[in-house]
Short mmCIF file of C-alpha atoms in Angstrom, two decimals:
data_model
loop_
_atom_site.label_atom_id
_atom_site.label_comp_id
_atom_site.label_asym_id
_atom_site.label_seq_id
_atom_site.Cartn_x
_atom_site.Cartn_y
_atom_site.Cartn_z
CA UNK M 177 105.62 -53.03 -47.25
CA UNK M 178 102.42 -52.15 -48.94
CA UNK M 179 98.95 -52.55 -46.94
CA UNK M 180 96.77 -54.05 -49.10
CA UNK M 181 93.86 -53.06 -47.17
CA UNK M 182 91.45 -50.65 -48.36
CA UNK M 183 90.55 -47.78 -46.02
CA UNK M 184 87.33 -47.16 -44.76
CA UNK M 185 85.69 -43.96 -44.88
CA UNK M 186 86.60 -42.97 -41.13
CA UNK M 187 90.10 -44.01 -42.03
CA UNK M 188 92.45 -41.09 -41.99
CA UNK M 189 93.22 -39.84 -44.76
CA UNK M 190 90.62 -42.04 -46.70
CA UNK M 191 88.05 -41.03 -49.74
CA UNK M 192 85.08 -38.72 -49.07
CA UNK M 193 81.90 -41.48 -48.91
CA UNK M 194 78.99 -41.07 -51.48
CA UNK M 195 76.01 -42.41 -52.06
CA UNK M 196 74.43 -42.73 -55.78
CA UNK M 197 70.89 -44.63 -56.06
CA UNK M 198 70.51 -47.58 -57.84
CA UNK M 199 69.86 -48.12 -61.31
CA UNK M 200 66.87 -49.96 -60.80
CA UNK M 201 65.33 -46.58 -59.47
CA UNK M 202 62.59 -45.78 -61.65
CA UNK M 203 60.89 -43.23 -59.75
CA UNK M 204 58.76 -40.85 -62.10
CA UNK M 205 59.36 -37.27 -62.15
CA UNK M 206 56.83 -34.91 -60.70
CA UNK M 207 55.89 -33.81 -63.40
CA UNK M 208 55.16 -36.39 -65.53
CA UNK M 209 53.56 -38.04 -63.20
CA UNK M 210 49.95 -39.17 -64.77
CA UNK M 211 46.40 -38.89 -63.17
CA UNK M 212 47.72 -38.06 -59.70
CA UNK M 213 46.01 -35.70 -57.70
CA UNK M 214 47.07 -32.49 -56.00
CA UNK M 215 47.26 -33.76 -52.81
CA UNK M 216 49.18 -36.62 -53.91
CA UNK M 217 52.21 -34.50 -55.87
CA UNK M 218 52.37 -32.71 -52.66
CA UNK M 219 55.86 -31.75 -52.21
CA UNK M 220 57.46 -31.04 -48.30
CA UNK M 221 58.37 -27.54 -49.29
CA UNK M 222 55.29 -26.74 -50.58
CA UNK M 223 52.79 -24.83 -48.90
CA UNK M 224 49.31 -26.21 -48.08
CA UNK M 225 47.22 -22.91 -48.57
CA UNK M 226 48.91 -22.68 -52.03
CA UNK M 227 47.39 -26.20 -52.84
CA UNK M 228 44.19 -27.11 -51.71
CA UNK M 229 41.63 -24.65 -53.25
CA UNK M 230 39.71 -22.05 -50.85
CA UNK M 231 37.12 -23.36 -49.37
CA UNK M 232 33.68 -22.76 -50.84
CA UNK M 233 30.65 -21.11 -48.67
CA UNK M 234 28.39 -22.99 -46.77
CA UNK M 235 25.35 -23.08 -48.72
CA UNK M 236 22.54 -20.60 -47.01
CA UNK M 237 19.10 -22.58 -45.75
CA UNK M 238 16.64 -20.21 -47.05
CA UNK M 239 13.70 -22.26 -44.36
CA UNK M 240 15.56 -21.61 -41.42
CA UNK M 241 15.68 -17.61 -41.61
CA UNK M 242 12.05 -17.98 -42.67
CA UNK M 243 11.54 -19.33 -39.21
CA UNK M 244 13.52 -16.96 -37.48
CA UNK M 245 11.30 -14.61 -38.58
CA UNK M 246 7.88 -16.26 -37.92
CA UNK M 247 9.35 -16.29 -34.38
CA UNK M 248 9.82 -13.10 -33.93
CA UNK M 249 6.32 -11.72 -35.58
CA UNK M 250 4.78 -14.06 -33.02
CA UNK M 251 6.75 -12.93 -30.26
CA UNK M 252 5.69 -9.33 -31.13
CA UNK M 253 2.11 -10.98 -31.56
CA UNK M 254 2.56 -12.28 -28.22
CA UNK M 255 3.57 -9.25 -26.38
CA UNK M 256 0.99 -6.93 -28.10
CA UNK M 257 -1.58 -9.02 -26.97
CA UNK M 258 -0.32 -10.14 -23.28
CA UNK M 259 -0.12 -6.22 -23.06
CA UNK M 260 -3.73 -5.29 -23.94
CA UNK M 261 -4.63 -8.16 -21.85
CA UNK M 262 -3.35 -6.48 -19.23
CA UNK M 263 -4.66 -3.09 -19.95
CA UNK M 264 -8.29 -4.29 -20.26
CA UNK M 265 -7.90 -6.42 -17.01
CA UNK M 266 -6.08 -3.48 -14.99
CA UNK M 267 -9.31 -1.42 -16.39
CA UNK M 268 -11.97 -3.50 -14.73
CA UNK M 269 -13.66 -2.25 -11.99
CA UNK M 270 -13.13 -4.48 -9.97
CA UNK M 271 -9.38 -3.97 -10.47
CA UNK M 272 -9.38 -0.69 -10.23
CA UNK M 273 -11.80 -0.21 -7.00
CA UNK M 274 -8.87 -2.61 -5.20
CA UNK M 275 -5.86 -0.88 -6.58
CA UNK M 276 -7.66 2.29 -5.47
CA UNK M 277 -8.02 1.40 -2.24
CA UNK M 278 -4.24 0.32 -2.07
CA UNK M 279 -3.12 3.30 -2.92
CA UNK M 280 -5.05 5.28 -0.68
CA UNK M 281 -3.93 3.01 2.36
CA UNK M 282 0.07 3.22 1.33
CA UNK M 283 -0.60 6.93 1.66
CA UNK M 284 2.36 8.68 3.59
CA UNK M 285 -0.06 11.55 4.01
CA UNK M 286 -3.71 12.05 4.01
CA UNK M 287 -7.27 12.72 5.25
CA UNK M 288 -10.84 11.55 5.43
CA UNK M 289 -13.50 13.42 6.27
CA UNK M 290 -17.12 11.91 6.94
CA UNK M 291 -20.43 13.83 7.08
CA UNK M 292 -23.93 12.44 6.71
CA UNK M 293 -26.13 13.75 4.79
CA UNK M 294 -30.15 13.28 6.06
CA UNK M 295 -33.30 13.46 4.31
CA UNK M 296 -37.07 12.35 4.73
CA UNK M 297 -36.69 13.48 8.71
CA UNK M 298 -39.07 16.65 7.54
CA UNK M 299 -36.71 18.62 10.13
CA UNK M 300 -34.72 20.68 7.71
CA UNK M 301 -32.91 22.87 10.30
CA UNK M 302 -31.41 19.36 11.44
CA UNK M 303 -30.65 18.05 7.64
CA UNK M 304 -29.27 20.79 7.31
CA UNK M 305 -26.78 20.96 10.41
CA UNK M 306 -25.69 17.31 10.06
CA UNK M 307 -24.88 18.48 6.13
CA UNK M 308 -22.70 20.97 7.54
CA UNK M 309 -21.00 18.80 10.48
CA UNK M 310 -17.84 16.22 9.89
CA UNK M 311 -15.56 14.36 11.57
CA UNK M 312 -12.07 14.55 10.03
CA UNK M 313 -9.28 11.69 10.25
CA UNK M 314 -5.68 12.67 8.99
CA UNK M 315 -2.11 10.66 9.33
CA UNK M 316 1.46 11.07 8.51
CA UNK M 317 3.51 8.01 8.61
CA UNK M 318 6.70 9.71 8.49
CA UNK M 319 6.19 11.96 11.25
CA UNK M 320 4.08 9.40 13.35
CA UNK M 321 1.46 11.77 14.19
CA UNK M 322 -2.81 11.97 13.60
CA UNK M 323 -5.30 14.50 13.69
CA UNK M 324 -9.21 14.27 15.04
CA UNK M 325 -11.00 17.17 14.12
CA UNK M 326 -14.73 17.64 14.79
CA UNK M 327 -16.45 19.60 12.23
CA UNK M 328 -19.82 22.06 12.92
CA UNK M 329 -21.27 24.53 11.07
CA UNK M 330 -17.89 25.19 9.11
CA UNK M 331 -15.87 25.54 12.12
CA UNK M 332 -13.21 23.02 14.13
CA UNK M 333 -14.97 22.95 17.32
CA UNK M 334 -12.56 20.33 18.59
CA UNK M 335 -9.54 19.42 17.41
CA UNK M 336 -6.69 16.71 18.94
CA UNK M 337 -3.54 16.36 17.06
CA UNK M 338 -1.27 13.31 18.52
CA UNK M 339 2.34 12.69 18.74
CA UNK M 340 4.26 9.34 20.40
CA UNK M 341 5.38 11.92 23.02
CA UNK M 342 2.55 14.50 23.27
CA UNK M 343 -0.82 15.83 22.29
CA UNK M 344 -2.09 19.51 21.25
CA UNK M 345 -5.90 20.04 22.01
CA UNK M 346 -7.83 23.26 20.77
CA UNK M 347 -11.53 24.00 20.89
CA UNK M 348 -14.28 26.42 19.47
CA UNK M 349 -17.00 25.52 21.39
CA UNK M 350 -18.22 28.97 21.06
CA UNK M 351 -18.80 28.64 17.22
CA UNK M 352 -21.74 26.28 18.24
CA UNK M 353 -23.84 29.50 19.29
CA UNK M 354 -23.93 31.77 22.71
CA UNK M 355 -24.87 29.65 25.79
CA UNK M 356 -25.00 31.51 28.91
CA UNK M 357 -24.23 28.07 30.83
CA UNK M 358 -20.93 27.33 28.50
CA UNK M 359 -20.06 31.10 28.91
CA UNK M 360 -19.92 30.73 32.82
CA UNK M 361 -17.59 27.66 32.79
CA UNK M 362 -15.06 28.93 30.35
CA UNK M 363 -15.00 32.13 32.40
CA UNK M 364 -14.51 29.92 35.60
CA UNK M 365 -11.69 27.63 33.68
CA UNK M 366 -10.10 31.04 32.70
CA UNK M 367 -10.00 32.39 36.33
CA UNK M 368 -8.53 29.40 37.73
CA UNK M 369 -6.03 29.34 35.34
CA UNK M 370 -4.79 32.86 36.21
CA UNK M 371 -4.89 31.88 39.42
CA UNK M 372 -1.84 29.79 39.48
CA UNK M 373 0.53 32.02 37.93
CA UNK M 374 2.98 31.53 35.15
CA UNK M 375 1.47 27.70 35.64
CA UNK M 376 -1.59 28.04 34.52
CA UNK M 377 -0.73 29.90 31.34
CA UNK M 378 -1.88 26.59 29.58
CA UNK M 379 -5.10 26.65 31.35
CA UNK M 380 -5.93 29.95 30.71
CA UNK M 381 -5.37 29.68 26.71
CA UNK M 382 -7.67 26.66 26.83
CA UNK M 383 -10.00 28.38 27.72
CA UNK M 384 -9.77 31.08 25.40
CA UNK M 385 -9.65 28.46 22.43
CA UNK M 386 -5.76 28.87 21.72
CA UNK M 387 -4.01 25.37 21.37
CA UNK M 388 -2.47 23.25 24.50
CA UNK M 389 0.42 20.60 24.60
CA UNK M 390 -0.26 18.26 27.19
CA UNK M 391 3.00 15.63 27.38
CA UNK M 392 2.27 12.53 27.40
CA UNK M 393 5.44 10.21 26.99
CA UNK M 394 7.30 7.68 29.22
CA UNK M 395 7.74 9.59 32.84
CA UNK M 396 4.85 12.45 31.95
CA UNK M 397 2.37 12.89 34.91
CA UNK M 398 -0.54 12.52 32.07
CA UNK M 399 1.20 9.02 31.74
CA UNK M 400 1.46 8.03 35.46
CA UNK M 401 -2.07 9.31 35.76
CA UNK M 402 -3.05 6.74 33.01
CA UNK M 403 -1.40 4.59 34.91
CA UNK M 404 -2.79 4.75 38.26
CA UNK M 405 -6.49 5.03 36.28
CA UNK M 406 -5.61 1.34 35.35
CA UNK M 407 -4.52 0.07 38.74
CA UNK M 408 -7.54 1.26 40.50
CA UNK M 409 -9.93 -0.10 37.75
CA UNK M 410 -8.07 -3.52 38.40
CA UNK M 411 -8.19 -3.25 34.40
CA UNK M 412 -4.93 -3.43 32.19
CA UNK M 413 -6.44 -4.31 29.12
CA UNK M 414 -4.84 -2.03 26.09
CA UNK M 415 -6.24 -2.34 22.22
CA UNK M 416 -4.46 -4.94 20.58
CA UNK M 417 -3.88 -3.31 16.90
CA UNK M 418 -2.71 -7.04 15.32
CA UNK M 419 -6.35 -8.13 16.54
CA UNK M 420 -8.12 -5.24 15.05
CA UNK M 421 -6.03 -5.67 11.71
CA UNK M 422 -6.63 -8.97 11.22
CA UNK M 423 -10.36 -8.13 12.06
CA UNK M 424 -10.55 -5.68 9.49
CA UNK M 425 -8.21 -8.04 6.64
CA UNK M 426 -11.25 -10.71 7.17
CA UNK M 427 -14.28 -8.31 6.50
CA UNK M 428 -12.39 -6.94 3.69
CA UNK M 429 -11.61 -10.94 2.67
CA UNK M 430 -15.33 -11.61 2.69
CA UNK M 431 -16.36 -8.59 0.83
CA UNK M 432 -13.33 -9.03 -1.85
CA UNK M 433 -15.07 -12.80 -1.97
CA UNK M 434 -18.11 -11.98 -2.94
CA UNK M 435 -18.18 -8.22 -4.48
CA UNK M 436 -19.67 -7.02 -7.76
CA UNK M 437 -18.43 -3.70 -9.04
CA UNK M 438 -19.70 -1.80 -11.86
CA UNK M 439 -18.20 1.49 -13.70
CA UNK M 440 -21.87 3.52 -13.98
CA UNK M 441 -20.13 6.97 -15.59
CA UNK M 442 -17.33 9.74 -13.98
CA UNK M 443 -17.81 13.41 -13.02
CA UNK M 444 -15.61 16.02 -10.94
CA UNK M 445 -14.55 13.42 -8.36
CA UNK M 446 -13.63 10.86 -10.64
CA UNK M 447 -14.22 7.42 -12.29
CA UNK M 448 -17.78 6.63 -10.46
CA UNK M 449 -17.99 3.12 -9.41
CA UNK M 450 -20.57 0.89 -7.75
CA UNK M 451 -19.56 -2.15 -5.09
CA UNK M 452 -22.69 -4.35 -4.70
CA UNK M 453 -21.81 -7.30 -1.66
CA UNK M 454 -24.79 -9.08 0.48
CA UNK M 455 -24.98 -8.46 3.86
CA UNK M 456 -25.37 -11.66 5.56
CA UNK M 457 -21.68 -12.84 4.94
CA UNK M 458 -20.12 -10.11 6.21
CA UNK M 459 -22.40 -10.13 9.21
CA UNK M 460 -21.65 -14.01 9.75
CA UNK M 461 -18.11 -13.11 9.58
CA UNK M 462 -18.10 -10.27 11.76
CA UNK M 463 -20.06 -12.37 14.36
CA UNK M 464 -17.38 -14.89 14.18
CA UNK M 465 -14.91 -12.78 15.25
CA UNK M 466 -16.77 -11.47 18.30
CA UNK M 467 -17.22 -15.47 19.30
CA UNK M 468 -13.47 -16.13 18.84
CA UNK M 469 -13.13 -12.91 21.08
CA UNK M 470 -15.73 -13.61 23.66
CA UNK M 471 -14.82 -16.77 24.08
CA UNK M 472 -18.07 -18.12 24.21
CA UNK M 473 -21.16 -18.22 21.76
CA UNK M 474 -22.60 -14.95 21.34
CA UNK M 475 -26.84 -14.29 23.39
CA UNK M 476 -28.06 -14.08 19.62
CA UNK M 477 -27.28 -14.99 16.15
CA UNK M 478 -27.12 -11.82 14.51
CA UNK M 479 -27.58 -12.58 10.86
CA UNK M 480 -31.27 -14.81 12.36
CA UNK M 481 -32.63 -10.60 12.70
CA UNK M 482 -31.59 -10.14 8.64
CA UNK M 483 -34.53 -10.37 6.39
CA UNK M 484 -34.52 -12.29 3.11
CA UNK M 485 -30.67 -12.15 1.03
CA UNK M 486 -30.12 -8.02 0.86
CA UNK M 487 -27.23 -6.30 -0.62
CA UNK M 488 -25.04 -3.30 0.11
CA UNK M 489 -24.45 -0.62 -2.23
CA UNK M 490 -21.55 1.40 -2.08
CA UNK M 491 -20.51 4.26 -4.61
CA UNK M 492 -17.08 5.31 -4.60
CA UNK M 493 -15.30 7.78 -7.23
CA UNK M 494 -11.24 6.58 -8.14
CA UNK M 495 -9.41 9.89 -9.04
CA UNK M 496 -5.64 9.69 -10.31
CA UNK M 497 -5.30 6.23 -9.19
CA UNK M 498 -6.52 6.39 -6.02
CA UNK M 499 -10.28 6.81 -4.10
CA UNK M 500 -11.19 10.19 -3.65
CA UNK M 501 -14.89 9.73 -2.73
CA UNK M 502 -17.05 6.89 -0.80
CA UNK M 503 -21.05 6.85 -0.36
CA UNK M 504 -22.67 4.14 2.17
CA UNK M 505 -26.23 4.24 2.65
CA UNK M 506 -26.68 3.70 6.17
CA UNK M 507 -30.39 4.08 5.91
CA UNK M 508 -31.23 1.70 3.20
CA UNK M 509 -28.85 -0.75 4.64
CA UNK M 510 -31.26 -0.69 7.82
CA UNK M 511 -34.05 -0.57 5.90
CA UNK M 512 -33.35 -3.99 3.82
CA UNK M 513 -31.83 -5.71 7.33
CA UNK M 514 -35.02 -4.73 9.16
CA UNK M 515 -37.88 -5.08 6.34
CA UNK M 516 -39.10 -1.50 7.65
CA UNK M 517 -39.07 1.19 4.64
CA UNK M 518 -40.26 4.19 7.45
CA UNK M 519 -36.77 5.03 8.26
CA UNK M 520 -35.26 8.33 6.89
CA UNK M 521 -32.86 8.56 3.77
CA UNK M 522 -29.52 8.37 5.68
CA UNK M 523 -26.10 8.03 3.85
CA UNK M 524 -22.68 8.15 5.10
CA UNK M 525 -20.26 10.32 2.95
CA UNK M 526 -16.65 9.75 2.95
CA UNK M 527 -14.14 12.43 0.96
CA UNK M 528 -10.89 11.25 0.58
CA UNK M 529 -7.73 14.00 0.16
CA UNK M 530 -4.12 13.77 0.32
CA UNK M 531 -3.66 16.41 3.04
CA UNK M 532 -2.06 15.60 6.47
CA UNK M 533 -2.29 17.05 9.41
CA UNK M 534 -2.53 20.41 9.97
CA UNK M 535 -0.83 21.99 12.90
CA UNK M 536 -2.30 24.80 14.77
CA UNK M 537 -1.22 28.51 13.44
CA UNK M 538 -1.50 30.26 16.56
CA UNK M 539 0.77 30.08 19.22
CA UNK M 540 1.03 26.49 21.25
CA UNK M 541 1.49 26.55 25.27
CA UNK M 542 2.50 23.96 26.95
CA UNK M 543 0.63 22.42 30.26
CA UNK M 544 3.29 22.10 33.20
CA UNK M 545 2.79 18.38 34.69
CA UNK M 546 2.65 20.21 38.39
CA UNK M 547 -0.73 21.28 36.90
CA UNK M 548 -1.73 17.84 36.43
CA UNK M 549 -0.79 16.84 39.66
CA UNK M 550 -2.48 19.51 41.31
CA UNK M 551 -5.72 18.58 39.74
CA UNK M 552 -5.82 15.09 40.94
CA UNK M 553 -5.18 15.87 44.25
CA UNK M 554 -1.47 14.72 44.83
CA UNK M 555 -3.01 11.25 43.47
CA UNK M 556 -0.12 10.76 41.56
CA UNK M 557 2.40 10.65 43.76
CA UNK M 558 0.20 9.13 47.04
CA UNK M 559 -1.19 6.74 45.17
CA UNK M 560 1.76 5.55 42.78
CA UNK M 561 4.40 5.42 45.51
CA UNK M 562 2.11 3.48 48.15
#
């Protein structure tokens, strides 16, 4: 029996399936396609870089690099300028008297040494002496000491050097001239020494102008003596250096406030400079200070004895960035307060250096606190363990 059936294509053993399109197809070949455009006869196997054409460079605004490079000839402009700016302004004396003094305060090292220098006195034995006497100031921060030296005739007469924990005292009173009177107490100061031994060692180079160490720290007998001084003055009053600072920040305030400062010309010591202030504000100032201090209104006004508006006039010289010379008129700066011109010519000179202190060269002995004790008396211990 025959099965008329036809099989289908997942019959066994049936045709192979095929598909033919239709003959209404009338698709139009690629390439006789008319007016179509590249991106329309694109083709799956085609690549799209080998297509589309490369792409063409942006086109270059010729105004905006013109800018760019106003800018930067402006900028330059700008700088050139802000820097001479700051050269002139850093060059005015003003500006330069104030950095001048900053310098020489942040100083880890230094010295300043004042003499006055007389005229009009018609005593020139004593011009000349105070012309040849000074009082020297040095510091060095890092080693936390200071130096006093008292200047006469060329020679340290006296001279204290200070430590936290000690201090180291010479003298030359002898360089001031033979005194029969001085003679006879060194020679008595020498003989006592020697007479306590290996003790007085310290006593006896005192008096022969070699250096002494004296201790003075936490526990010293110089330090208990202090002490006791204190206890039996009823006093315990010690400087306060925060109230002297800001003392000294407000004078300098008031002067900064109303200062004039001229550049009049330069020789060996420097840049020469001129500080012109009035005297009445600083005076005011100062006298507010002592009121705050006191407490209380002051007996007098002090600026009421100041006649008319005068000014101060102070020359300093600025060497290497920092002061190396001050003048004050002290006389003509009584002479304008007062109205009386029949004072002498009187001016304070101040010479600045970068030298610290000088230890002494010879030999240093040190005091033995025993000594100390035995010169008060046995104070020390009677009257601090009572």
């Amino acid at each position: 029996m025959t099965d008329s059936t036809t099989p289908g294509p997942d019959s066994p053993g049936g045709p192979e399936a095929s598909w033919q399109p239709p003959a209404s197809d009338s698709r139009i070949p690629l390439d006789d396609a008319p007016g179509l455009s590249a991106s329309e006869t694109l083709d799956a196997a085609t690549p799209l870089g080998d297509v589309l054409p490369a792409e063409a460079p942006a086109p270059v605004r010729r105004g905006g690099r013109r800018w760019i490079a106003v800018t930067a000839v402006a900028a330059v402009l700008v700088l050139v300028m802000g820097g001479v700016a700051a050269a002139v302004l850093l060059n005015r004396p003003d500006v330069k008297l104030q950095r001048a003094l900053d310098a020489m305060s942040a100083q880890q090292t230094g010295s300043m040494t004042m003499t006055v220098q007389v005229r009009g006195t018609g005593d020139t034995g004593s011009e000349q002496m105070l012309k040849d006497a000074g009082l020297r100031f040095a510091w060095d921060k890092a080693a936390g000491t200071g130096q006093v030296t008292v200047k006469v005739k060329g020679s340290d007469v006296v001279d204290v050097v200070t430590a936290k924990d000690y201090v180291i005292v010479s003298q030359d009173l002898a360089a001031l001239g033979a005194d029969a009177a001085f003679d006879s107490t060194m020679s008595g100061i020498e003989q006592y020494g020697a007479s306590l031994g290996s003790k007085g060692d310290a006593i006896v180079a005192f008096a022969q102008g070699k250096p002494v160490k004296v201790a003075t720290g936490d526990g010293s007998a110089f330090s208990d003596l202090m002490a006791l001084a204190q206890q039996q003055s009823g006093s315990t009053a010690t400087p306060d250096p925060e109230q002297a600072k800001a003392f000294t920040d407000r004078i300098q305030q008031k002067i900064r406030e109303s200062v004039v400062v001229t550049q009049v010309g330069s020789d060996d010591a420097g840049d020469h400079l001129q500080a012109v202030f009035p005297i009445k504000p600083v005076v005011a100032e100062f006298e507010s200070y002592l009121k705050e201090v006191a407490g209380q209104a002051l007996p007098a006004d002090l600026t009421s004895g100041i006649k008319g508006d005068p000014t101060v006039t102070v020359d300093v010289w600025v060497k290497d960035g920092t002061v190396s010379k001050m003048a004050l008129p002290l006389g003509q700066i009584i002479k304008d307060a007062t109205g009386d011109s029949s004072g002498p010519d009187v001016t304070l000179v101040v010479t600045v250096s970068g030298d610290g202190v000088v230890m002494p060269a010879e030999e240093v002995t040190t005091l033995d606190d025993s000594v100390i004790e035995e010169l008060v008396g046995g104070a020390l211990t009677g009257g601090l363990g009572s």
